[in-house]
Tab-separated table of C-alpha atoms in Angstrom:
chain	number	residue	atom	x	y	z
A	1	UNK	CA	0.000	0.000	0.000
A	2	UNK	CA	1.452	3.761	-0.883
A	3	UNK	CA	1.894	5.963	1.061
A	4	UNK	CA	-0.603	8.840	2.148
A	5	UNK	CA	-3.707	6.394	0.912
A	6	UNK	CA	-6.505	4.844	2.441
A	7	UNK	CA	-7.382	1.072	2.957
A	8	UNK	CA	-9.076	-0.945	0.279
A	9	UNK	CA	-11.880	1.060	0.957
A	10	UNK	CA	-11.682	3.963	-1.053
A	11	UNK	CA	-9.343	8.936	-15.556
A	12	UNK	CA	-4.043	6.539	-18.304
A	13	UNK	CA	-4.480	7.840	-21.913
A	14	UNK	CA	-4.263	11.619	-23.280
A	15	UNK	CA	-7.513	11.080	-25.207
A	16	UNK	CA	-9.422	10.947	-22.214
A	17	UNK	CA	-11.403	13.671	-21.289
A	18	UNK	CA	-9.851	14.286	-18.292
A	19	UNK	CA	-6.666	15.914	-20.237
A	20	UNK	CA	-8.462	18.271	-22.317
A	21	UNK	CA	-10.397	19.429	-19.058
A	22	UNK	CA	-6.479	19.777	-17.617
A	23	UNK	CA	-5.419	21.141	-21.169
A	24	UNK	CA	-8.333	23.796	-21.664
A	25	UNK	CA	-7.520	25.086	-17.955
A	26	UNK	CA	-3.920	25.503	-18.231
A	27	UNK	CA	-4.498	27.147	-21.643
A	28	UNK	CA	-6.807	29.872	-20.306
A	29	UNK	CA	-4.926	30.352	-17.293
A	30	UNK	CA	-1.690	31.051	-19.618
A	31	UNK	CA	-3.729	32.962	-22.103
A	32	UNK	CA	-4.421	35.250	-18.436
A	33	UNK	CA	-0.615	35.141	-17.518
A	34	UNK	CA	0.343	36.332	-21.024
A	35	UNK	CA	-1.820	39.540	-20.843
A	36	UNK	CA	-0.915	40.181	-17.501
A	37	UNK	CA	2.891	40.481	-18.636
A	38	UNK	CA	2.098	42.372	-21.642
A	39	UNK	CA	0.201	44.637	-19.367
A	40	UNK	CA	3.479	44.250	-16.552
A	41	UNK	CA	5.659	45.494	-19.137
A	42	UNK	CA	4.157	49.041	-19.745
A	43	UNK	CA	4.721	49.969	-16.511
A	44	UNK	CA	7.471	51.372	-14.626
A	45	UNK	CA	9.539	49.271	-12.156
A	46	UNK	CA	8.531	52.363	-9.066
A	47	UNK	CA	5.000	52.191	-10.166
A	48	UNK	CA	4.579	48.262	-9.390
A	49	UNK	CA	6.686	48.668	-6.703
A	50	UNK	CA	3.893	50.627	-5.007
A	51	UNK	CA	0.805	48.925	-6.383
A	52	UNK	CA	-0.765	46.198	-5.942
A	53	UNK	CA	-1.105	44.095	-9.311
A	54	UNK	CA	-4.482	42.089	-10.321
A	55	UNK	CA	-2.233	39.212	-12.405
A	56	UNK	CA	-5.704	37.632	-13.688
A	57	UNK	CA	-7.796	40.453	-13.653
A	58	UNK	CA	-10.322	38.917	-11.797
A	59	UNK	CA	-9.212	40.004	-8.586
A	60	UNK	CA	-8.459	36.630	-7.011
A	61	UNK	CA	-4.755	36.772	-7.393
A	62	UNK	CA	-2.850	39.770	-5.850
A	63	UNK	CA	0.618	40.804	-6.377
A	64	UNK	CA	3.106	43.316	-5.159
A	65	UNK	CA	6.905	43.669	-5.319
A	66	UNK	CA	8.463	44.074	-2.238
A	67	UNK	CA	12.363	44.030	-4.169
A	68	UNK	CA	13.042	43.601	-7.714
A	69	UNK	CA	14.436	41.232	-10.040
A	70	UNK	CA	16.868	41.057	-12.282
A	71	UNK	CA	14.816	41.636	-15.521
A	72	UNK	CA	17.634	42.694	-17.948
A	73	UNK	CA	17.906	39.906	-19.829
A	74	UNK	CA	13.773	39.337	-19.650
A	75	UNK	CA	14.016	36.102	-19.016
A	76	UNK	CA	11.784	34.228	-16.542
A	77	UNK	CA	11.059	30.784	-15.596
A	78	UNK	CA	8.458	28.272	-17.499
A	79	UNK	CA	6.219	25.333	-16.723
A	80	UNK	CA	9.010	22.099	-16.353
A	81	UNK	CA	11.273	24.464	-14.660
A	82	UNK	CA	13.172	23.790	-11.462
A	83	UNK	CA	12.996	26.977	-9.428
A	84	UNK	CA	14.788	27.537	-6.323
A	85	UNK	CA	12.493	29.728	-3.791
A	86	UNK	CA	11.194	30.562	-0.060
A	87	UNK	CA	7.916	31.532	1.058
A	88	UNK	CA	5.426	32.043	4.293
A	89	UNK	CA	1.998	32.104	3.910
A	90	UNK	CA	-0.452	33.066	6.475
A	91	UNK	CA	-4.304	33.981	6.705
A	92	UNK	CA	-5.040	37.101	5.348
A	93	UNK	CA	-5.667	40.306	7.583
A	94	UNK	CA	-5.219	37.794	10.828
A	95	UNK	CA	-3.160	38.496	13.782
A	96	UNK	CA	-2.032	34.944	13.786
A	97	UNK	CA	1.789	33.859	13.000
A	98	UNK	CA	2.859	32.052	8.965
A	99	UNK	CA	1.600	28.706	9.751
A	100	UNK	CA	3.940	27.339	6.429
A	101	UNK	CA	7.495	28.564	5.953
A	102	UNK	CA	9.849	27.074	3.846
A	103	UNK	CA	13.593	28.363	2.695
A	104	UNK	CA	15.651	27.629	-0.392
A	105	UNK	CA	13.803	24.628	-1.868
A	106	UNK	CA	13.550	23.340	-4.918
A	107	UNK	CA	9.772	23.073	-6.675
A	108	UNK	CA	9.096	22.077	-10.411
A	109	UNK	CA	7.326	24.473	-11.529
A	110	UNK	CA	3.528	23.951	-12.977
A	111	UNK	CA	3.312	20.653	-10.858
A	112	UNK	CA	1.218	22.235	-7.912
A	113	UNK	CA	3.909	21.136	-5.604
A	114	UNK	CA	2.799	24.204	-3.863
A	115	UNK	CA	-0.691	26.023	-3.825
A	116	UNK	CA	-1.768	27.033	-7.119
A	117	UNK	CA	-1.451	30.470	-6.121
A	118	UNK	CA	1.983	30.439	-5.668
A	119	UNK	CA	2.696	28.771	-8.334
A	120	UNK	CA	1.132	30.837	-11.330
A	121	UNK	CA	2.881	33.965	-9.460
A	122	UNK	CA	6.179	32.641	-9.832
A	123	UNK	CA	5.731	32.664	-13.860
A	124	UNK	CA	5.411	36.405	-13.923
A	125	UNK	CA	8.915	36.842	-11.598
A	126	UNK	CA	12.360	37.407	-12.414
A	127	UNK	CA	15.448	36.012	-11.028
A	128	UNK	CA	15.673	37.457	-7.188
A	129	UNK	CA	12.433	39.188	-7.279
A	130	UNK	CA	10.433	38.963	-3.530
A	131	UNK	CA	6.519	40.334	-3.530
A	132	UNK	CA	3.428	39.715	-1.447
A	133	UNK	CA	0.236	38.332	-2.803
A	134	UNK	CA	-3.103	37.944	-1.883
A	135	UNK	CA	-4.785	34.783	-2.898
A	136	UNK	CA	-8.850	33.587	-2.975
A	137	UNK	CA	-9.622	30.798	-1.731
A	138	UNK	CA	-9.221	29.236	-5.282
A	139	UNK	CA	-5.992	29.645	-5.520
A	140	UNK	CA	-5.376	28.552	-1.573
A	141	UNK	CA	-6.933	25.181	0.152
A	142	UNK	CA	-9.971	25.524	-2.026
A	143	UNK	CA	-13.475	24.735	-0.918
A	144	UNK	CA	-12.218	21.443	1.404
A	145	UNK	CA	-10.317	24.132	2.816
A	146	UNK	CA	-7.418	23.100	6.057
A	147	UNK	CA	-8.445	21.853	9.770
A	148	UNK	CA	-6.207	21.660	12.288
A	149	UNK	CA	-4.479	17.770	12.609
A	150	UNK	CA	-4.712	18.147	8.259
A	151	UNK	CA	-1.386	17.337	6.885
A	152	UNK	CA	0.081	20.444	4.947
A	153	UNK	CA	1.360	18.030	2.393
A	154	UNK	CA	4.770	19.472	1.932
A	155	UNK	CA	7.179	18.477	-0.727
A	156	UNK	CA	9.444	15.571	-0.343
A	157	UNK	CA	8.236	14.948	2.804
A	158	UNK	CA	6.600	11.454	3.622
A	159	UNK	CA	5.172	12.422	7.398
A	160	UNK	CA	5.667	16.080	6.939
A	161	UNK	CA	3.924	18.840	9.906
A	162	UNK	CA	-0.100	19.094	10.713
A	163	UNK	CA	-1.556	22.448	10.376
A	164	UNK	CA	-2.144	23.961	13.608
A	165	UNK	CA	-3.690	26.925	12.705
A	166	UNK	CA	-7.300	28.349	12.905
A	167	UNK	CA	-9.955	26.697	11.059
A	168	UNK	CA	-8.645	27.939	6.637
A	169	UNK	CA	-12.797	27.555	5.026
A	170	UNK	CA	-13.832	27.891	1.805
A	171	UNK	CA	-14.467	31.769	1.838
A	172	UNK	CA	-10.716	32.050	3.752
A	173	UNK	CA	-8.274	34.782	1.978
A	174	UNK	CA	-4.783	33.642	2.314
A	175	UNK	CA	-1.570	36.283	2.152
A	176	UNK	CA	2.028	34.972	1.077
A	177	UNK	CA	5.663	36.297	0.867
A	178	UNK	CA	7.485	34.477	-1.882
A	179	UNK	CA	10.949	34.985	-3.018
A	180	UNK	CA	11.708	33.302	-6.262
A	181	UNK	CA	16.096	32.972	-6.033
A	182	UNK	CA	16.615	30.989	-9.212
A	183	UNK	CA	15.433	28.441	-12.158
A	184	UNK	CA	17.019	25.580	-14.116
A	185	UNK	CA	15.721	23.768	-16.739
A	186	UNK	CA	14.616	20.516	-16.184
A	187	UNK	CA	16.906	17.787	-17.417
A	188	UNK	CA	16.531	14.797	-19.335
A	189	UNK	CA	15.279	12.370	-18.023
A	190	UNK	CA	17.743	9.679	-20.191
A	191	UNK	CA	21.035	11.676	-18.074
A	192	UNK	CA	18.861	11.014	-14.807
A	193	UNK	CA	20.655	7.784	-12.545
A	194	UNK	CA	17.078	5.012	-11.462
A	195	UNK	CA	18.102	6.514	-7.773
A	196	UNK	CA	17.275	10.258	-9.124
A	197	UNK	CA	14.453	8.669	-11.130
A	198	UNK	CA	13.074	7.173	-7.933
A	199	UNK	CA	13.044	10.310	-5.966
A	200	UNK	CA	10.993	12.437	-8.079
A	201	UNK	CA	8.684	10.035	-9.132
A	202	UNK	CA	8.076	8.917	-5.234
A	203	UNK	CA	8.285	12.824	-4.742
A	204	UNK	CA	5.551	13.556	-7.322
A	205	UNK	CA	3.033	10.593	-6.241
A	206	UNK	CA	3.232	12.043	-2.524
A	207	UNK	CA	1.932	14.685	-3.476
A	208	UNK	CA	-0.741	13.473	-5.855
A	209	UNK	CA	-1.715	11.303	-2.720
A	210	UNK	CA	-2.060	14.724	-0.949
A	211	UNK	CA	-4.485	16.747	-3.915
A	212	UNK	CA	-6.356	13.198	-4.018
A	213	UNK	CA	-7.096	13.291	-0.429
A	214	UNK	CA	-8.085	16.304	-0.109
A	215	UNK	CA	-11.033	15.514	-3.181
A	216	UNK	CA	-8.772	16.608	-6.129
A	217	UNK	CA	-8.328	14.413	-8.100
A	218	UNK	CA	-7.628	15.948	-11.405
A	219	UNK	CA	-4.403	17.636	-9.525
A	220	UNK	CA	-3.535	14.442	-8.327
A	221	UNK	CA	-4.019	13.175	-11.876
A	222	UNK	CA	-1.470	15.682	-13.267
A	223	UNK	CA	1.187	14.942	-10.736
A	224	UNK	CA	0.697	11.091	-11.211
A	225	UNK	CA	1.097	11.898	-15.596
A	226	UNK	CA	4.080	13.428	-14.020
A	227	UNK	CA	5.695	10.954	-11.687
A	228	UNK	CA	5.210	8.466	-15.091
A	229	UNK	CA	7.086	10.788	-17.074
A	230	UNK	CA	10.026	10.063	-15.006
A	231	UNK	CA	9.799	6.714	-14.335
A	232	UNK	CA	8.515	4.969	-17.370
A	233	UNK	CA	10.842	3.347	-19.904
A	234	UNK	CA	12.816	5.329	-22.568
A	235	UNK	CA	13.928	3.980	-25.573
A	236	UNK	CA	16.319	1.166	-25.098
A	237	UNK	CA	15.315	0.345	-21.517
A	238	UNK	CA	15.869	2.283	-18.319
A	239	UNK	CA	19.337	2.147	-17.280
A	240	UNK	CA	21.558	3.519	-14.849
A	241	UNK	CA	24.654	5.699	-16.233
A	242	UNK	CA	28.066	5.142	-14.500
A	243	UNK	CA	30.959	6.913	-14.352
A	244	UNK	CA	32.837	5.737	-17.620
A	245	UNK	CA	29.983	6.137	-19.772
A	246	UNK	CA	28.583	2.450	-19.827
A	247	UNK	CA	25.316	2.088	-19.566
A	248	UNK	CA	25.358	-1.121	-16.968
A	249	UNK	CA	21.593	-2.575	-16.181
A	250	UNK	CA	20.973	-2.423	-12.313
A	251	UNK	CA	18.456	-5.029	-12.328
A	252	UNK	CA	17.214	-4.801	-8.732
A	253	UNK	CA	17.074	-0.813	-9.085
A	254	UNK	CA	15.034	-1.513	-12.428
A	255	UNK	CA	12.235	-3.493	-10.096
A	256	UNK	CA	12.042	-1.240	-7.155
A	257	UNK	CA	11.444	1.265	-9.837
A	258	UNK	CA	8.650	-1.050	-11.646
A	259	UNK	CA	7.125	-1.405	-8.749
A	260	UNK	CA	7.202	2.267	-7.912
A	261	UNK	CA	5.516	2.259	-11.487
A	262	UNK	CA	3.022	0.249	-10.620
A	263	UNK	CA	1.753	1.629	-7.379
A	264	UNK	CA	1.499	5.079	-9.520
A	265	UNK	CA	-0.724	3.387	-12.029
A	266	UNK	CA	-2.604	1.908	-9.537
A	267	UNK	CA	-2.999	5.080	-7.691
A	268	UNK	CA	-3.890	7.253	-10.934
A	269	UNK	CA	-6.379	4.504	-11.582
A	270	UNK	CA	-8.103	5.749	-8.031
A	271	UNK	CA	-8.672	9.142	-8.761
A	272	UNK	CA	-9.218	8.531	-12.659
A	273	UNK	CA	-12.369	6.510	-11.322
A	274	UNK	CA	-13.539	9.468	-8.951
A	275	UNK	CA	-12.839	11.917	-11.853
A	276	UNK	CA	-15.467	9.670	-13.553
A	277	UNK	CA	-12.825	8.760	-16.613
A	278	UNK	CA	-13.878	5.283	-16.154
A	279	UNK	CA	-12.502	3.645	-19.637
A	280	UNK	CA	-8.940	5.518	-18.769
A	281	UNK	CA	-8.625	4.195	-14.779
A	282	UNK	CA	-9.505	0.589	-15.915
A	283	UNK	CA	-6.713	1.055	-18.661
A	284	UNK	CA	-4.775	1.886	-15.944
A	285	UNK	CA	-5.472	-0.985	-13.381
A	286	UNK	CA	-4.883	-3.032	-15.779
A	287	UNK	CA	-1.631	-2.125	-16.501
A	288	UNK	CA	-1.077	-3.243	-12.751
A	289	UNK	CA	-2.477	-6.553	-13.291
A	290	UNK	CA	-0.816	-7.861	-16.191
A	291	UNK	CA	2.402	-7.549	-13.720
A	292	UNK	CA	0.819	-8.190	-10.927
A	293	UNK	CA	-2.050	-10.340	-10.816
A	294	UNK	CA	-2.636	-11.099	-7.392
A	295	UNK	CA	-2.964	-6.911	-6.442
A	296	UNK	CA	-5.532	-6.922	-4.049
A	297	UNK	CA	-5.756	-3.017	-4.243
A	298	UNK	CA	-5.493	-3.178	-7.817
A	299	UNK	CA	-8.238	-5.873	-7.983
A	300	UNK	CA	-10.287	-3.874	-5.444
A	301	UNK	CA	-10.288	-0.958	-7.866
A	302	UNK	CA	-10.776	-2.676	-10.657
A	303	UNK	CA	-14.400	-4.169	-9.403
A	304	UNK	CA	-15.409	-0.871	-8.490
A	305	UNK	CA	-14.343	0.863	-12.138
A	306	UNK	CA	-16.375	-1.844	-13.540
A	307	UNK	CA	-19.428	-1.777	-11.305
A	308	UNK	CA	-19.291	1.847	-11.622
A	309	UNK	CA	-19.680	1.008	-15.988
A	310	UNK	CA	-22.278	-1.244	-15.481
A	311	UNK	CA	-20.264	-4.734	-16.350
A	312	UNK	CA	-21.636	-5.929	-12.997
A	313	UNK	CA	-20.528	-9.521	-13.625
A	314	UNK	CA	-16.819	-8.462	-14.588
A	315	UNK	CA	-17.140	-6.848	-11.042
A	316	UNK	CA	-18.045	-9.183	-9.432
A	317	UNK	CA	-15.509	-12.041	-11.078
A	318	UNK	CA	-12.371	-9.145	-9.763
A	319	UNK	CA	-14.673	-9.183	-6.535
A	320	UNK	CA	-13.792	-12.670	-5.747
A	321	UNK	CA	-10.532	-12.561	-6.733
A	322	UNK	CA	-9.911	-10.367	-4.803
A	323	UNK	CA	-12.015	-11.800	-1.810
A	324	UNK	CA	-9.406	-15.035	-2.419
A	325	UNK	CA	-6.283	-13.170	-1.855
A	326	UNK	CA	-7.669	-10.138	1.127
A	327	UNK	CA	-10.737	-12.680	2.559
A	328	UNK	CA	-10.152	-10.973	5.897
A	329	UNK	CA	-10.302	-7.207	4.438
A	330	UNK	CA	-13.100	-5.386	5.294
A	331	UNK	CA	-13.534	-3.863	2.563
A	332	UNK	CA	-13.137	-6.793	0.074
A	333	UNK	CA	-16.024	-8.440	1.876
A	334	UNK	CA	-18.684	-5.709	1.280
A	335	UNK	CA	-17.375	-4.902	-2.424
A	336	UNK	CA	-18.105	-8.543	-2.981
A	337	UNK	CA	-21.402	-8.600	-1.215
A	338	UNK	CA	-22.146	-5.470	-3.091
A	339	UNK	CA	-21.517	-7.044	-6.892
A	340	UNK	CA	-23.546	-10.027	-5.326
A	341	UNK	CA	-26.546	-8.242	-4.936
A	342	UNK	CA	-26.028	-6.334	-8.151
A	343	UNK	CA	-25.585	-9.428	-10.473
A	344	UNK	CA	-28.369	-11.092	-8.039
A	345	UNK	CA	-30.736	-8.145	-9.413
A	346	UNK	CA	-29.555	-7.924	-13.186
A	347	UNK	CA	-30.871	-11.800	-13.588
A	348	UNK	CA	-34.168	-11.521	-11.610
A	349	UNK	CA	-34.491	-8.608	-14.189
A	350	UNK	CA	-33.624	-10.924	-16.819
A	351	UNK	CA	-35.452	-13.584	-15.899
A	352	UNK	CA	-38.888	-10.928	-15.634
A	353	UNK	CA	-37.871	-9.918	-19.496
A	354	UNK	CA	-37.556	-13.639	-20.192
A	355	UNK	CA	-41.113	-14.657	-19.255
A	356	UNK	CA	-42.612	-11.547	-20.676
A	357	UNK	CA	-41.246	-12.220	-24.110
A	358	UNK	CA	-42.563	-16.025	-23.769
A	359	UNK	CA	-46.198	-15.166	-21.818
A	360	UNK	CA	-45.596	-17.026	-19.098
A	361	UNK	CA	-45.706	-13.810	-16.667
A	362	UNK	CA	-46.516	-14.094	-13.300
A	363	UNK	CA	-49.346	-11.799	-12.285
A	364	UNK	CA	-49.114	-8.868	-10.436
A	365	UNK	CA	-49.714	-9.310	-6.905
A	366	UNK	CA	-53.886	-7.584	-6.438
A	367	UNK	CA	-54.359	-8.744	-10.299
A	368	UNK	CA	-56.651	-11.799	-11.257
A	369	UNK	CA	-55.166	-13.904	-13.823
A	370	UNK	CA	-57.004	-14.478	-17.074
A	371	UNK	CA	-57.953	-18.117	-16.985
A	372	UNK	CA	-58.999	-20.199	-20.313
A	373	UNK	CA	-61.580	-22.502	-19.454
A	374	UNK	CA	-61.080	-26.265	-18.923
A	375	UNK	CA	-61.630	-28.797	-21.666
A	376	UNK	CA	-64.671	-30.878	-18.931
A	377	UNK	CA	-66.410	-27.196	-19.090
A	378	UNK	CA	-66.614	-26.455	-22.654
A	379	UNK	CA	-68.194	-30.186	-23.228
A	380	UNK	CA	-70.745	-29.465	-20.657
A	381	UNK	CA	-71.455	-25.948	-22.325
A	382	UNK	CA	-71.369	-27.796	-25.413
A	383	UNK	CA	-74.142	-30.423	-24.555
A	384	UNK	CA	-76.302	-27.617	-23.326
A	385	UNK	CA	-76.289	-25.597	-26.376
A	386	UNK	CA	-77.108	-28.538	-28.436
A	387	UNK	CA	-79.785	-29.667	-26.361
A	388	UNK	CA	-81.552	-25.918	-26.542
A	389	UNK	CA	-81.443	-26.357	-30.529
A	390	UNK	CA	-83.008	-29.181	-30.840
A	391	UNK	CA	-85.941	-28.235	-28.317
A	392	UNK	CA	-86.199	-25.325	-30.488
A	393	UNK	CA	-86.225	-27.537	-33.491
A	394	UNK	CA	-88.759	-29.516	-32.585
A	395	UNK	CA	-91.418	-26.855	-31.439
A	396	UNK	CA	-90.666	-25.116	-35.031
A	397	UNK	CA	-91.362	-28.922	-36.781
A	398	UNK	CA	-94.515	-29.366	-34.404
A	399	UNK	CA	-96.024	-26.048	-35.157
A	400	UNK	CA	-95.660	-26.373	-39.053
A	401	UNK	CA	-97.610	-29.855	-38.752
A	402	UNK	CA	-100.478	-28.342	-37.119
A	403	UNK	CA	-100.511	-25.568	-39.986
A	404	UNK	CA	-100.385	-28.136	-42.667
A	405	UNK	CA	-103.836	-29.882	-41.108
């Protein structure tokens, strides 16, 4: 089990419709950032200085320069960037102390490793540039907002601090100080060793783990893409480089990081299925199954992607499978009585459409059936019918006899 997940109980390919969702946000949201610095540029260094810029023009997303940057050169840092920084955020117009602070670390940049808010700011800053913002709650903790005891979900760290702060809500402002020190690009991945392959995928499905538990899971979707990006094979294999320039296979390195693989699959399947990209997450746990077969978690996820699409009685086969391998799990027990019941009421169903199509159809309960007399009563009918006629015969052949005299 990963880390930062629940028990059993609880969208990976770019045509499903989770990307474009991702694709047609990040594209207005740039579309925003590029006005904003067209706008940026026409003004004097003293005048932002003293002013507080709207970088969206919607008013969620405050900005003001507290020193400036080196923008000689006019270069600043884009989405796959590394970007040294330090920041301190706090609840906006409270008395109360930063409840996050962080110094000289290292985020990638457009991989909400850090709140959203922080993150589109850091596009529109140059090279040792330090400002304030003001951020809604949008571009903060969102509507699930931050309790105290809530993990802050910091980078790189596994079991990192609880909030202890007052209650952050849905409506709750936050204010931040971020200094943005320096950017690299981000390498290759082909120059990266399996050990610095291992620690930014692990690094990047933490903190998908954290947006998924906190009921976003198309963030946690993008940072799972991401942690794949790293760690799935390149042309020629995954290998390790060493210090002469041979590419040696580490074949023990190369299955800790398959099986780091694996649980990212298995975790993107997770919040593909609460995204509602059902045919994407069962593409995904399925990936986990043809290398492991016996993943309970995997086969857990797997009946619920297919209950969820209706294939009751594929859910319930991965049901029992599952049952075999976790029969003690809580949650594999009602999953499997749940599929029971549901493949239990898709053949009554069937069996109701069965005996409609061939007549035989019970009755509704308050209904009297129609009843075709038996074969004893229409003889008896029969007999009585014929025995009126030929009364009535005979009174007609009397009468004419009496006539005829």
């Amino acid at each position: 089990m990963s880390e930062g997940e629940k028990p059993l109980v609880d969208k990976s390919e770019s045509s499903s419709f989770e990307d474009l969702a991702s694709a047609a946000a990040h594209e207005i949201e740039e579309a925003k950032l590029a006005a904003a610095t067209a706008a940026e540029k026409e003004k004097s260094a003293e005048t932002q200085k003293d002013e507080w810029q709207d970088l969206l023009g919607s008013g969620a997303l405050l900005k003001k320069i507290i020193k400036s940057g080196d923008d000689s050169e006019g270069l600043r840092p884009h989405r796959g960037d590394i970007c040294r920084i330090s920041y301190e955020i706090k609840i906006k117009d409270s008395n109360e102390d930063c409840f996050e602070k962080r110094d000289n670390i290292k985020i990638y940049l457009g991989d909400n490793e850090i709140l959203q808010g922080l993150d589109l700011a850091l596009t529109l800053m140059y090279k040792g540039e330090a400002c304030h913002l003001h951020m809604a709650p949008r571009f903060g903790y969102g509507e699930s907002g931050l309790k105290p005891g809530e993990s802050l979900g910091l980078i790189g760290e596994a079991d990192g601090p609880k909030y202890d702060g007052s209650v952050i809500g849905p409506d709750t402002w936050l204010e931040a100080k971020l200094e943005l020190h320096d950017w690299s690009e981000e390498p290759e991945h082909e120059t990266l060793s399996i050990a610095e392959r291992m620690e930014i995928g692990i690094r990047r499905r933490k903190r998908g783990n954290w947006w998924y538990g906190r009921e976003e899971p198309q963030l946690a979707i993008q940072l799972y893409r991401r942690a794949l990006d790293v760690l799935d094979e390149s042309e020629g294999g995954i290998t390790d480089p060493t210090p002469s320039g041979e590419l040696a296979q580490a074949s023990d390195a190369l299955q800790e990081l398959l099986e780091e693989r694996l649980r990212v699959h298995n975790n993107m399947a997770a919040a593909q299925h609460k995204a509602g990209a059902f045919d994407a997450a069962l593409q995904a746990v399925t990936r986990v199954l043809s290398c492991q077969p016996k993943n309970a978690k995997a086969l857990y996820r797997k009946s619920r992607i297919l209950s969820a699409m209706g294939r009751n009685a594929e859910a319930l086969e991965a049901a029992r499978a599952m049952g075999g391998i976790a029969p003690a799990d809580a949650g594999a027990r009602r999953q499997l009585l749940l599929c029971e019941q549901k493949v239990s009421r898709d053949r009554s169903v069937e069996r109701r459409l069965a005996k409609r199509m061939l007549g035989t159809a019970s009755p509704k309960p308050g209904v009297a059936p129609d009843k075709k007399p038996s074969r004893a009563k229409m003889l008896v009918w029969g007999s009585l019918l014929l025995s009126l006629l030929v009364g009535v015969a005979s009174v007609l052949v009397y009468r004419y006899k009496v006539q005829a005299h």
